[in-house]
Coordinates of C-alpha atoms in Angstrom, one line a residue:
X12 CA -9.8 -20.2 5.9
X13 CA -10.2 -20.3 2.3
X14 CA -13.8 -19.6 0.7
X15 CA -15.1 -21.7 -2.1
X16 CA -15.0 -18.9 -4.8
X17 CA -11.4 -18.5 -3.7
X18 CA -10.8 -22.2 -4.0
X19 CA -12.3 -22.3 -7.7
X20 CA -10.2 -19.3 -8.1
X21 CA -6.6 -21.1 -7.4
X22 CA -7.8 -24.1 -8.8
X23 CA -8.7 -22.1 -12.3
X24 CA -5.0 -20.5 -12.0
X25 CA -3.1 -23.9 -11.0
X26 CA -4.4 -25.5 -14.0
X27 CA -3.1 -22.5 -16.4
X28 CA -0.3 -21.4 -14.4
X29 CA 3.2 -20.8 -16.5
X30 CA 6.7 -20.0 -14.9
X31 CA 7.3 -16.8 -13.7
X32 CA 9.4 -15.3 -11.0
X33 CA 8.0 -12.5 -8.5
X34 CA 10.6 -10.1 -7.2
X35 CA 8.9 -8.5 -3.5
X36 CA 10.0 -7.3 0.0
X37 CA 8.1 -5.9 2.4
X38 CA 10.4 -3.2 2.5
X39 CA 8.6 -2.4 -0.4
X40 CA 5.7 -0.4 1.5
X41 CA 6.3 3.2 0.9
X42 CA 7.3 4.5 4.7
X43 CA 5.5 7.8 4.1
X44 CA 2.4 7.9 6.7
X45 CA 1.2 10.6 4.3
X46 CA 1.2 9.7 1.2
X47 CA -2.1 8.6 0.5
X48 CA -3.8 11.4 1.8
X49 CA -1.2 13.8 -0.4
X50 CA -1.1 12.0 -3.3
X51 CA -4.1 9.0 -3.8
X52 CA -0.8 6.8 -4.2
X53 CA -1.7 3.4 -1.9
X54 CA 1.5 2.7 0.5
X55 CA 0.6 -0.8 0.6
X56 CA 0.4 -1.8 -3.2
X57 CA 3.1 -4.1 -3.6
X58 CA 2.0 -5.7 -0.1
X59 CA -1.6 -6.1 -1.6
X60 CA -0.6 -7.6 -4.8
X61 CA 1.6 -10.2 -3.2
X62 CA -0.6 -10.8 -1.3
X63 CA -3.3 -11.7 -3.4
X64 CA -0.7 -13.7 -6.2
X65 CA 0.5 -15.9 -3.5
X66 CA -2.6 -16.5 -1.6
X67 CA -5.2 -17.4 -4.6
X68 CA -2.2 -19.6 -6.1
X69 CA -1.7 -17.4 -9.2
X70 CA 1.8 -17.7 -8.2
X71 CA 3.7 -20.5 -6.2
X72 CA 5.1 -19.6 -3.3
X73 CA 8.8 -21.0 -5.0
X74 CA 8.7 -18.0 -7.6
X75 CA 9.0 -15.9 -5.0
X76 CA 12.2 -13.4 -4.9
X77 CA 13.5 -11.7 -2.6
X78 CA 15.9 -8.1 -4.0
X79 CA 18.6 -6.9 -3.0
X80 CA 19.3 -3.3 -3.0
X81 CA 21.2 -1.9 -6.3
X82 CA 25.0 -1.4 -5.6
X83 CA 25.9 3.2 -6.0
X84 CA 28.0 1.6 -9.0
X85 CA 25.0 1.2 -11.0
X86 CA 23.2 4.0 -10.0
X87 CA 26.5 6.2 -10.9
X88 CA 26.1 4.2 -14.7
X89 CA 22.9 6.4 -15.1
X90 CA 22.5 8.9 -12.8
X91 CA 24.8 12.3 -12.1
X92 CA 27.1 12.1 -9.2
X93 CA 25.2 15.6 -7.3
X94 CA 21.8 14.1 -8.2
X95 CA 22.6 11.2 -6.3
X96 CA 23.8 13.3 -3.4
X97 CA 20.8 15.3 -3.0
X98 CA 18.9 11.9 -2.4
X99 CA 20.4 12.2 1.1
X100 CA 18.1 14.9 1.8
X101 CA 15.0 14.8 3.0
X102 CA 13.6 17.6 0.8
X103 CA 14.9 16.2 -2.4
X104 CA 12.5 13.0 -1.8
X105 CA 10.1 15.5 -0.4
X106 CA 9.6 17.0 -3.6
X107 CA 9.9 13.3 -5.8
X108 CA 7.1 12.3 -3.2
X109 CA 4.9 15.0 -3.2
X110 CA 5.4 15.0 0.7
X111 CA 6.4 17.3 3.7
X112 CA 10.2 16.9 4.4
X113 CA 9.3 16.0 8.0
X114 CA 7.4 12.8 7.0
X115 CA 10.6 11.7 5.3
X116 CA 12.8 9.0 6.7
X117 CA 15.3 9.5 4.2
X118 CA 17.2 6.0 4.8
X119 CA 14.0 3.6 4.7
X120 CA 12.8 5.5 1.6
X121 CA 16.4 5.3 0.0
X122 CA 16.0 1.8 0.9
X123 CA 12.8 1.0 -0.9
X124 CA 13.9 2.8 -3.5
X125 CA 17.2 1.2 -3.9
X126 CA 15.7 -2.6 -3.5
X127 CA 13.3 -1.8 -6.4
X128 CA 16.2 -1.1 -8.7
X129 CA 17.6 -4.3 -7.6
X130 CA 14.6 -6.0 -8.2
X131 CA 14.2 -4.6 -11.4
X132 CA 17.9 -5.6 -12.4
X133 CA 18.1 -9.0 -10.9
X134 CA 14.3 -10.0 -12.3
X135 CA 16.1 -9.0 -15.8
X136 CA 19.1 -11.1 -15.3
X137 CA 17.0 -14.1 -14.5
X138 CA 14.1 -13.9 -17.3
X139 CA 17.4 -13.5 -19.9
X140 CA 18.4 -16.5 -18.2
X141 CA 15.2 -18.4 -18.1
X142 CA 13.1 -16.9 -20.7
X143 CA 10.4 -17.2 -18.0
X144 CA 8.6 -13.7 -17.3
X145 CA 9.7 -11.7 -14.3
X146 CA 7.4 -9.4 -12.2
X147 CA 8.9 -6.7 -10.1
X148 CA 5.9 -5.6 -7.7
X149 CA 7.7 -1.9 -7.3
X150 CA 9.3 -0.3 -10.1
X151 CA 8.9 1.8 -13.3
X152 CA 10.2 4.6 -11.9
X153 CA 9.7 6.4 -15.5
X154 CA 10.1 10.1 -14.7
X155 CA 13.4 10.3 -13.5
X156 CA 16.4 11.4 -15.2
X157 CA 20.2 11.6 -15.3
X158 CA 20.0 14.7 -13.0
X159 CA 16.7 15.3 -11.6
X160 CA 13.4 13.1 -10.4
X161 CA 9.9 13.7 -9.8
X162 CA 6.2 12.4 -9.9
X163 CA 7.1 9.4 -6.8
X164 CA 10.1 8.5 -9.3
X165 CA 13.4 8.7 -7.5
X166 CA 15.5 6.6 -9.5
X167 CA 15.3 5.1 -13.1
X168 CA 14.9 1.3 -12.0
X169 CA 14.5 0.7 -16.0
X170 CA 17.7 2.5 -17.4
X171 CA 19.9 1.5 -14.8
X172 CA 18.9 -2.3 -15.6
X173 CA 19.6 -1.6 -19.3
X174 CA 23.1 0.0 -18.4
X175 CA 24.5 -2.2 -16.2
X176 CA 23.5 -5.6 -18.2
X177 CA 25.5 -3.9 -21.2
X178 CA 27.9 -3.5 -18.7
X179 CA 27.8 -7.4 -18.5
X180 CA 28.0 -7.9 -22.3
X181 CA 24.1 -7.5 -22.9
X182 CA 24.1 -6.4 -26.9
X183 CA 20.5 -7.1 -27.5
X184 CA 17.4 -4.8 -28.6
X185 CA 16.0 -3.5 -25.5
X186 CA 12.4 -2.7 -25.5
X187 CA 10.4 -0.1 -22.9
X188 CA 7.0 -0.3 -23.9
X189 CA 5.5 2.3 -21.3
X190 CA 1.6 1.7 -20.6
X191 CA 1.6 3.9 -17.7
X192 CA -0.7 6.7 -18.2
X193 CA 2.5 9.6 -18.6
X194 CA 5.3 9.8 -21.0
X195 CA 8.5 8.4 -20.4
X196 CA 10.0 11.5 -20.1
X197 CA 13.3 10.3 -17.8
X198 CA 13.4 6.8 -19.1
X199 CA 14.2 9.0 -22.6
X200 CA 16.8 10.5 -20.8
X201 CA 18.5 8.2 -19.7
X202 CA 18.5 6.0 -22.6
X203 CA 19.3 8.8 -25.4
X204 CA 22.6 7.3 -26.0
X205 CA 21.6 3.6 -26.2
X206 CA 21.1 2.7 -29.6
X207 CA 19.9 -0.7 -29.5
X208 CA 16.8 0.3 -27.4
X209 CA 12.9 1.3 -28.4
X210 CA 11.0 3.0 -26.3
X211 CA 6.8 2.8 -27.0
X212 CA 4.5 4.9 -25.0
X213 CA 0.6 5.4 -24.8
X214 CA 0.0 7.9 -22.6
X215 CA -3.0 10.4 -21.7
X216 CA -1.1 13.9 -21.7
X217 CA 1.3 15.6 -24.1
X218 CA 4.4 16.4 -22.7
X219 CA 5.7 17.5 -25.7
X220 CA 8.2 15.6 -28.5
X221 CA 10.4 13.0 -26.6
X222 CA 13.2 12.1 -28.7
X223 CA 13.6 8.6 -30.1
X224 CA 10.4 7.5 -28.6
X225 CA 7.2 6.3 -30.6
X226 CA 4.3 7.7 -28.5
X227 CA 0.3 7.8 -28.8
X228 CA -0.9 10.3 -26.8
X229 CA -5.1 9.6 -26.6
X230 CA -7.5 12.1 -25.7
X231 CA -9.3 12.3 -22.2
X232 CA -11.7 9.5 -21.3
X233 CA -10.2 7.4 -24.0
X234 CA -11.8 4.4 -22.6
X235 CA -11.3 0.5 -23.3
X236 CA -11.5 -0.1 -27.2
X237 CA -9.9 3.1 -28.4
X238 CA -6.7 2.2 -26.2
X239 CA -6.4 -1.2 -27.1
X240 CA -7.0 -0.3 -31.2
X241 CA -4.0 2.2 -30.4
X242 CA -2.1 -0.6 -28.4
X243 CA -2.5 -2.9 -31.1
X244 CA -0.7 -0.5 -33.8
X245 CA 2.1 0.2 -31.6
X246 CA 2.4 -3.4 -31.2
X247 CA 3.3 -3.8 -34.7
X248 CA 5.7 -0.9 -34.8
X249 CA 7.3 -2.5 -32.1
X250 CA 10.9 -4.2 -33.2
X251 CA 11.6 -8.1 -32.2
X252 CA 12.7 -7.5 -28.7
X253 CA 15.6 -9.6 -27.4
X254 CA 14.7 -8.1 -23.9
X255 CA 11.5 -6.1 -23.0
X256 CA 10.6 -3.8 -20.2
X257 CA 6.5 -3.4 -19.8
X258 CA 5.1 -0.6 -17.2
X259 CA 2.1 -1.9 -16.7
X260 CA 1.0 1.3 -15.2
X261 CA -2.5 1.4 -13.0
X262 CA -3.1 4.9 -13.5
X263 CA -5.4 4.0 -16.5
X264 CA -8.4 3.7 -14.8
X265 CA -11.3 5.1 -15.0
X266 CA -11.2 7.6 -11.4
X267 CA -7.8 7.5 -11.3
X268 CA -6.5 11.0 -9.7
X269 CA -3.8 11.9 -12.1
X270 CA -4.5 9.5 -15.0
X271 CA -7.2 10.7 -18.1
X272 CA -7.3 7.6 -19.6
X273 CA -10.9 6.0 -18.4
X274 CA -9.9 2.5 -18.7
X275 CA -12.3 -0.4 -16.8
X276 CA -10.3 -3.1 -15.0
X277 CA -10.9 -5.6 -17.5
X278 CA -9.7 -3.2 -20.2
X279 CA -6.4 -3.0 -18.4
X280 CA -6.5 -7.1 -18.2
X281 CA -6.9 -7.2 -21.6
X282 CA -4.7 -4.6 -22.3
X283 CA -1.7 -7.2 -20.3
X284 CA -2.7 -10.6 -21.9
X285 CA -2.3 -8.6 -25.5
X286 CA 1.2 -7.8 -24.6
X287 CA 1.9 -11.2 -22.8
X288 CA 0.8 -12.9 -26.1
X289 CA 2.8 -10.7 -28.2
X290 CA 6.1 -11.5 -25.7
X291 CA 5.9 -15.2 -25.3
X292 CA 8.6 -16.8 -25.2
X293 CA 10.9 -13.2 -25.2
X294 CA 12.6 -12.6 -21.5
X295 CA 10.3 -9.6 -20.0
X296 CA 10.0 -7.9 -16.8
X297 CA 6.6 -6.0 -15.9
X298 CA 6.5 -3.4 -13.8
X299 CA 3.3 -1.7 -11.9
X300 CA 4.5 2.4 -12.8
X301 CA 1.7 4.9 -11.3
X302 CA -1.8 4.3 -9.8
X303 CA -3.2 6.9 -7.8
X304 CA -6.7 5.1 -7.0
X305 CA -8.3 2.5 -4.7
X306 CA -8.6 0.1 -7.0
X307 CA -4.8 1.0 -8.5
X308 CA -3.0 -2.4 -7.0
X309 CA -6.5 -4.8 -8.6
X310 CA -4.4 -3.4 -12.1
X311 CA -1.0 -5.0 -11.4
X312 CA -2.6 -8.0 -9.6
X313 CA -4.1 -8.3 -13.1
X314 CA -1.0 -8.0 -15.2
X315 CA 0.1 -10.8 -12.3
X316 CA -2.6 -13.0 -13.4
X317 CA -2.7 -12.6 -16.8
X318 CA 1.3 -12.6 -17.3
X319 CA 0.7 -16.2 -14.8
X320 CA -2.2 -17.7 -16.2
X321 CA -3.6 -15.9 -19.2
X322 CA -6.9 -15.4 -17.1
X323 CA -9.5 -12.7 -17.7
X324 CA -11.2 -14.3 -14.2
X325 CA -11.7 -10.7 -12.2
X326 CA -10.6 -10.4 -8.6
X327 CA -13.4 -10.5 -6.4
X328 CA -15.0 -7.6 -5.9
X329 CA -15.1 -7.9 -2.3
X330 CA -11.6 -9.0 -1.8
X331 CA -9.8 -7.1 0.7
X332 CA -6.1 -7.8 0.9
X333 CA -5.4 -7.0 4.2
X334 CA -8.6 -7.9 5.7
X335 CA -7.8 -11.3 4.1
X336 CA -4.3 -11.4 5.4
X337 CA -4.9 -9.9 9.1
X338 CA -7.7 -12.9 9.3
X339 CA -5.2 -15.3 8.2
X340 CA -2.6 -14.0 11.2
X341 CA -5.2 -14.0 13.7
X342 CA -5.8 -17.6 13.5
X343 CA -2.9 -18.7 14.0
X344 CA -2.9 -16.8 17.1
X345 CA -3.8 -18.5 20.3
X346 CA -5.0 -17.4 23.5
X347 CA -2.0 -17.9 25.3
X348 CA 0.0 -15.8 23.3
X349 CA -2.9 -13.4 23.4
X350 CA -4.0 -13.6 27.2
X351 CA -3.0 -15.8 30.2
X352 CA -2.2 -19.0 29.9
X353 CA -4.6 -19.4 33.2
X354 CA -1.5 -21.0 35.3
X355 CA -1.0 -18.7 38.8
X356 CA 2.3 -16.5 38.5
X357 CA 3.9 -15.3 41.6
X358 CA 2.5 -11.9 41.2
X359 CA -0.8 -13.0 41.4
X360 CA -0.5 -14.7 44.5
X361 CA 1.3 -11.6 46.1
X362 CA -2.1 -9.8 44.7
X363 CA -4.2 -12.2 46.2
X364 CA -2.4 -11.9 50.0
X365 CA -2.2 -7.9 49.7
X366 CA 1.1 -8.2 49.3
X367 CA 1.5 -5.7 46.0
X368 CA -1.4 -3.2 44.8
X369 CA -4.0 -5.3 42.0
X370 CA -2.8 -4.5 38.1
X371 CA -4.8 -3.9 35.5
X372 CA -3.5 -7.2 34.1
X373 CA -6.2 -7.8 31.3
X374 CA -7.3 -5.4 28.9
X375 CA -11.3 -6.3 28.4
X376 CA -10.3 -9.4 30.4
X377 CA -8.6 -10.8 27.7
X378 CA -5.4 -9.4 26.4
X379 CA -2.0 -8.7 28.4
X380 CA 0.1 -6.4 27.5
X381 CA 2.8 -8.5 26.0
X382 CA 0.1 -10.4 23.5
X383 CA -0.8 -7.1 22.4
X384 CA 3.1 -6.4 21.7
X385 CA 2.9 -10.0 20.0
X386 CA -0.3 -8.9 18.1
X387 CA 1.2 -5.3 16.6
X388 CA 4.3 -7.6 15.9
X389 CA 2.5 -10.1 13.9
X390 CA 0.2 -7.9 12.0
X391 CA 3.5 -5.7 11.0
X392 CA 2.6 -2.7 12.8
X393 CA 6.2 -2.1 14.8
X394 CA 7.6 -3.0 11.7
X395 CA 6.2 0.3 10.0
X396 CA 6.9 2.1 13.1
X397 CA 10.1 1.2 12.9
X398 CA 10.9 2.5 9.6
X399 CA 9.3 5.5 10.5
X400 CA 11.7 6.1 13.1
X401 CA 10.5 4.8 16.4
X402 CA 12.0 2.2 18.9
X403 CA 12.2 0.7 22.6
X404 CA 8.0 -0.1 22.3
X405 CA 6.2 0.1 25.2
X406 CA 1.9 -1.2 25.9
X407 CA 0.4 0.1 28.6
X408 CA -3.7 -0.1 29.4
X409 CA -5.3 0.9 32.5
X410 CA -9.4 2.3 33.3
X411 CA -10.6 5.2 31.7
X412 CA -14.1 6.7 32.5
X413 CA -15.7 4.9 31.0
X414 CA -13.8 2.0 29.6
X415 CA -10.6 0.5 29.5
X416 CA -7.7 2.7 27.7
X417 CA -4.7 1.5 25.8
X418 CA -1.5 3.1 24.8
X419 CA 1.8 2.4 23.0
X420 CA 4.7 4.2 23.7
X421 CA 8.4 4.4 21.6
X422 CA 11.1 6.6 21.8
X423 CA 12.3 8.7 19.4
X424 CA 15.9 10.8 19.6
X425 CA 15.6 9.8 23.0
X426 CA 12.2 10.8 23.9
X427 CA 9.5 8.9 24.7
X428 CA 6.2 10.2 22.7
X429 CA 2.7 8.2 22.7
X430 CA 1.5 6.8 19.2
X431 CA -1.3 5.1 20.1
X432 CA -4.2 5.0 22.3
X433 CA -7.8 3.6 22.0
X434 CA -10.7 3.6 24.6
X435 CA -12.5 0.6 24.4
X436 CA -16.1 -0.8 26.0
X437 CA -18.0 -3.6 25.8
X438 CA -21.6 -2.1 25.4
X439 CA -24.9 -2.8 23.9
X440 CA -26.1 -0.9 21.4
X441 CA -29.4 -2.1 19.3
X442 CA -29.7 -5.2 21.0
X443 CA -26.4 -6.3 20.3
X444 CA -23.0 -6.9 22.2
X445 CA -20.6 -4.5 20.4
X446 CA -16.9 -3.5 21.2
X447 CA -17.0 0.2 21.4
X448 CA -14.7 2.8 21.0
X449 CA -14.8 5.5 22.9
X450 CA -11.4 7.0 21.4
X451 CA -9.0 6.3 18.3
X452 CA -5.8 8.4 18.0
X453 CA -2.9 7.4 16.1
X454 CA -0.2 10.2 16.2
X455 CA 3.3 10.7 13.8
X456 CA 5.1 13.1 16.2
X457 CA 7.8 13.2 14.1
X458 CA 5.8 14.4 11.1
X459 CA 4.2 18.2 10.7
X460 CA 1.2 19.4 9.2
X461 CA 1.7 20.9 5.7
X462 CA 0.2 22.2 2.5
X463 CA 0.1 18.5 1.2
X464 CA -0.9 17.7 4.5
X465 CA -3.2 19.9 6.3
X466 CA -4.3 19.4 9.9
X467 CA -8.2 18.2 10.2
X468 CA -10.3 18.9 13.1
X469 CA -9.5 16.4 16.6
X470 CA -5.6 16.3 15.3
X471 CA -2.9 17.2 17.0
X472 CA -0.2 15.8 15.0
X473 CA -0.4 14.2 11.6
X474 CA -1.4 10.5 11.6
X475 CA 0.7 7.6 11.1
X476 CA -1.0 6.3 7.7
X477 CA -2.1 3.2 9.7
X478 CA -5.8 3.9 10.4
X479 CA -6.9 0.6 7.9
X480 CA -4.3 -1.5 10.4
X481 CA -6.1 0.0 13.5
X482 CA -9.6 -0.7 12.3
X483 CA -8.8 -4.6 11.4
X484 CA -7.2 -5.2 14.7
X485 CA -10.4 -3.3 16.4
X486 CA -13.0 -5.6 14.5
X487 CA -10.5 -9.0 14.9
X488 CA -10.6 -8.2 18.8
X489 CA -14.4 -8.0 18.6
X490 CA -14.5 -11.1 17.2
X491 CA -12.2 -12.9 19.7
X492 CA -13.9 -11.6 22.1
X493 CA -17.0 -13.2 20.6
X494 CA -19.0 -9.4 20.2
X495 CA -21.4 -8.9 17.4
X496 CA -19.1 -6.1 15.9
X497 CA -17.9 -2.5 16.6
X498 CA -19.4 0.8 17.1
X499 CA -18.1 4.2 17.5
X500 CA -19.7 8.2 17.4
X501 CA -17.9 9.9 14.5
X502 CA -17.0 13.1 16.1
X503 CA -16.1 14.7 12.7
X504 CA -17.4 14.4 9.2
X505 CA -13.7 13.0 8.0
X506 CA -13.8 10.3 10.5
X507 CA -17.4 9.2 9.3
X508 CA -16.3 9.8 5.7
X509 CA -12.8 7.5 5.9
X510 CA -15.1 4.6 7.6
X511 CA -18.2 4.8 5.3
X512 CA -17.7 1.0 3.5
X513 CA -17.5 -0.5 7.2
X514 CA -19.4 1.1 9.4
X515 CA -23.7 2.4 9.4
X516 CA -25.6 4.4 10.7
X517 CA -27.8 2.9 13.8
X518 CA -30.5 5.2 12.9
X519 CA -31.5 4.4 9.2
X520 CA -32.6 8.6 8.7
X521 CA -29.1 9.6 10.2
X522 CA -27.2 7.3 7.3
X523 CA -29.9 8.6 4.5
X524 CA -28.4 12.0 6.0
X525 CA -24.7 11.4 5.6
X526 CA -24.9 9.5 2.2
X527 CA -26.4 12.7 1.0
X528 CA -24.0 14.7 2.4
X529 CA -21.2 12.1 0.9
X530 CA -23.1 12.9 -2.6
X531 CA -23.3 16.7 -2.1
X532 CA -19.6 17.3 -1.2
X533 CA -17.9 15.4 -3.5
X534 CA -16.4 18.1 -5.4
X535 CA -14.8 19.6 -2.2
X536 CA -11.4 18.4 -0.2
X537 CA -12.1 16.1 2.2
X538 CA -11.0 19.2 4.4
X539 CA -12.9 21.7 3.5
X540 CA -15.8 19.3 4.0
X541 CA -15.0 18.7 7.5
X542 CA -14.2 22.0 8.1
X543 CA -17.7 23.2 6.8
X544 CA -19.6 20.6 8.5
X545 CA -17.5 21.4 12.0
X546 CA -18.8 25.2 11.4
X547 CA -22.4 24.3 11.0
X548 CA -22.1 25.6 7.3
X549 CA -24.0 22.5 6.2
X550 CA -27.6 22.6 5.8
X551 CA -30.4 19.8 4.8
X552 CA -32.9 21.1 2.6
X553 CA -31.8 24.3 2.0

């Protein structure tokens, strides 16, 4: 279903739409189940962004791309022969990532990394063909050089573009202008001996001269006008391009947890439709670079819209991607591919004679286990499992005391391990109907705690990054199931913490309690929070 703001809002970008071509795979979600909770760096972005381009109408569903991933010969145009070795190993992306090794699968990640590249070559090839503008929803990969990587860069997607189209007989003036918050420092690299090529950077931190490259570095907390005055200069220092790269990094923004910048997200749409204007008509490819905040992936959805439409229309604020886009795959799911079908199977009669013990058929007499297989299938769930290393999946539910318990099982190197299990209740709580949740655990066997990853209170083994999957499914089922909404007792301090924008308090006193303590601890890790709250080392009042 579509809501009447979000029908203006494709209406508004139909009517000022121009050609562009989107380059996105699913493939290109980050399989780290980590990596937000190391880094601030959202999995998901490229997912989110697509989303939200293809579903408001900002872009058509026909100028969508799919990559393919870029052929070792390119990669060996740019990038030393040992370097790209080491990529085989999981501590090499480990360290690019920010990540423990364990929480690498080194042949997914290779793969993401590798059909960016593509992307970011093929979405060159076609806006020198069409002069239309190209966006490549992963990419920018500005920090890694000939030999070496780093800061979630693994390959230059940018510099192995340039080389291979002069490899085709591209002659033209090549233009990076680099609007992510860091220098170009590999980019530079890479490109040293390219003569027909600029490179133009505004950046937030001083790495030092980079050869070649006109740079503005702009003091901490910048904000809106003084980045835009120092956009607009290097604008005009910026040669005629015949071919232009823009990282349109989110890592501007005010919050952001590496970026100094302080940008709003309308200065970082206005900072896009300045460049689009100044590149009309020139073949360009944008690129999304960093973004280490919530609201990173609104930034590149922005440089979607205004590279699209020209629009300074803001997202809605209370947009939520995949809210939006689980909602959308629930209703096209029916009961019978849910549930029973309500036609009497052969093993129900033998139930109903004594002939075979009674099953647990119907998880809160609703959901077999195959529609719940179905369900984690649709809403991409064994997809992301699967990349992380785990097959042969396996729902089971029987009773739990109380409630009704559900598990998934896969195997990996041969052994089966548990992934997934929730407790579930219908219950009444404040005069309502509420699906409760008696227990939530989503386990990563595979992975181990670390440094970047430190075990919280109630874990056994690290999670599998897919707690904002789990909750939508949760609240979906509650609606199906025609319940007001869900409840659950936050055992821990983190778990109240990572559900504070959908979940109260029953008891208004108890949420004036937590949203104080949410204000207090701020300046503290997440862990040390629930740590000291666990220990009783938290004290209202004094």
């Amino acid at each position: 279903m579509i809501g009447l703001r979000q029908l203006t809002y494709r209406l508004k970008s139909w009517l000022r739409r121009r050609d562009v071509s989107l380059w996105y795979s699913p493939a290109y979600r980050l399989p780290l189940s980590g990596l937000a909770q190391s880094a601030g760096l959202e999995p998901r972005r490229a997912d989110f962004v697509a989303w939200w381009l293809l579903e408001s109408g900002t872009v058509p569903a026909a100028s969508l791309r799919s990559p393919h991933r870029i052929p070792f010969a390119d990669l060996d145009r740019v990038h030393t022969l040992e370097f790209l070795e080491s990529l085989g190993e999981p501590e090499t992306l480990a360290r690019i990532f920010a990540v423990d090794p364990s929480d690498v699968p080194t042949d997914e990640l290779l793969n993401s990394a590798r059909l960016a590249c593509g992307g970011t070559l093929e979405a060159a090839r076609e806006t020198l063909r069409t002069r239309a503008p190209a966006l490549n929803l992963l990419g920018g990969f500005h920090h890694a050089g000939p030999g070496n990587a780093g800061g979630f860069c693994p390959l230059d997607d940018v510099a192995v573009a340039v080389t291979a189209l002069r490899a085709e007989g591209f002659g033209g003036m090549a233009v990076v202008l680099d609007l992510d918050a860091h220098p170009p420092d590999g980019i530079t690299a890479c490109l040293a001996g390219d003569a027909p090529s600029w490179i133009g950077s505004i950046s937030g931190s001083d790495w030092g001269p980079l050869p070649r490259v006109d740079e503005t570095v702009l003091p901490e907390g910048a904000g809106d006008e003084l980045y835009l005055t120092a956009l607009e200069a290097l604008l005009e220092r910026m040669p005629r391009p015949d071919l232009a790269f823009v990282l349109a990094g989110g890592d501007v923004l005010a919050g952001d947890r590496f970026g100094k910048l302080g940008l709003t997200l309308g200065g970082a749409r206005r900072r896009d439709l300045r460049v689009a204007l100044e590149l009309e008509g020139i073949p360009s490819v944008w690129l999304p670079a960093g973004g280490y905040s919530a609201n990173a992936w609104r930034v590149f959805a922005g440089t979607g819209t205004a590279v699209a439409t020209g629009s300074l229309d803001p997202i809605p604020a209370d947009y939520d991607p995949l809210q939006a886009r689980f909602a959308d795959i629930s209703a096209t799911m029916s009961q019978e591919a849910l549930g029973e079908s309500g036609d009497l199977s052969t093993a129900d009669l033998e139930e109903a004679l004594g002939l075979r013990p009674r099953r647990d058929r119907l998880l809160l007499g609703y959901y077999t286990r195959s529609g719940l297989e179905h369900a984690l299938y649709r809403y991409g769930v064994l997809d992301h499992l699967t990349r992380l290393g785990y097959d042969h999946f396996q729902v089971q539910f029987d009773r739990a005391n109380p409630g009704e318990r559900l598990r998934l099982f896969a195997l990996s190197g041969g052994k089966e391990e548990l992934l997934l299990e929730f407790v579930y209740e219908r219950r009444r709580i404040a005069g309502r109907e509420l699906l409760y949740v008696h227990w939530a655990s989503l386990r990563n066997p595979r992975a181990r705690f670390s440094d970047q990853r430190p075990q919280l209170p109630g874990q056994e083994v690290p999670g599998l990054g897919l707690a904002r999957e789990a909750g939508e499914m949760t609240a979906l089922m509650a609606r199906r199931l025609g319940l007001a909404g869900v409840a659950f007792r936050p055992a821990w301090y983190h778990t109240a913490f990572g559900a504070r924008h959908n979940f109260a308090f029953v008891d208004p006193l108890r949420q004036g309690r937590f949203e104080a303590m949410v204000r207090d601890l701020a300046g503290l890790p997440l862990r040390d929070s629930t740590l000291a709250t666990a220990e009783g080392q938290i004290h209202m009042n004094g």
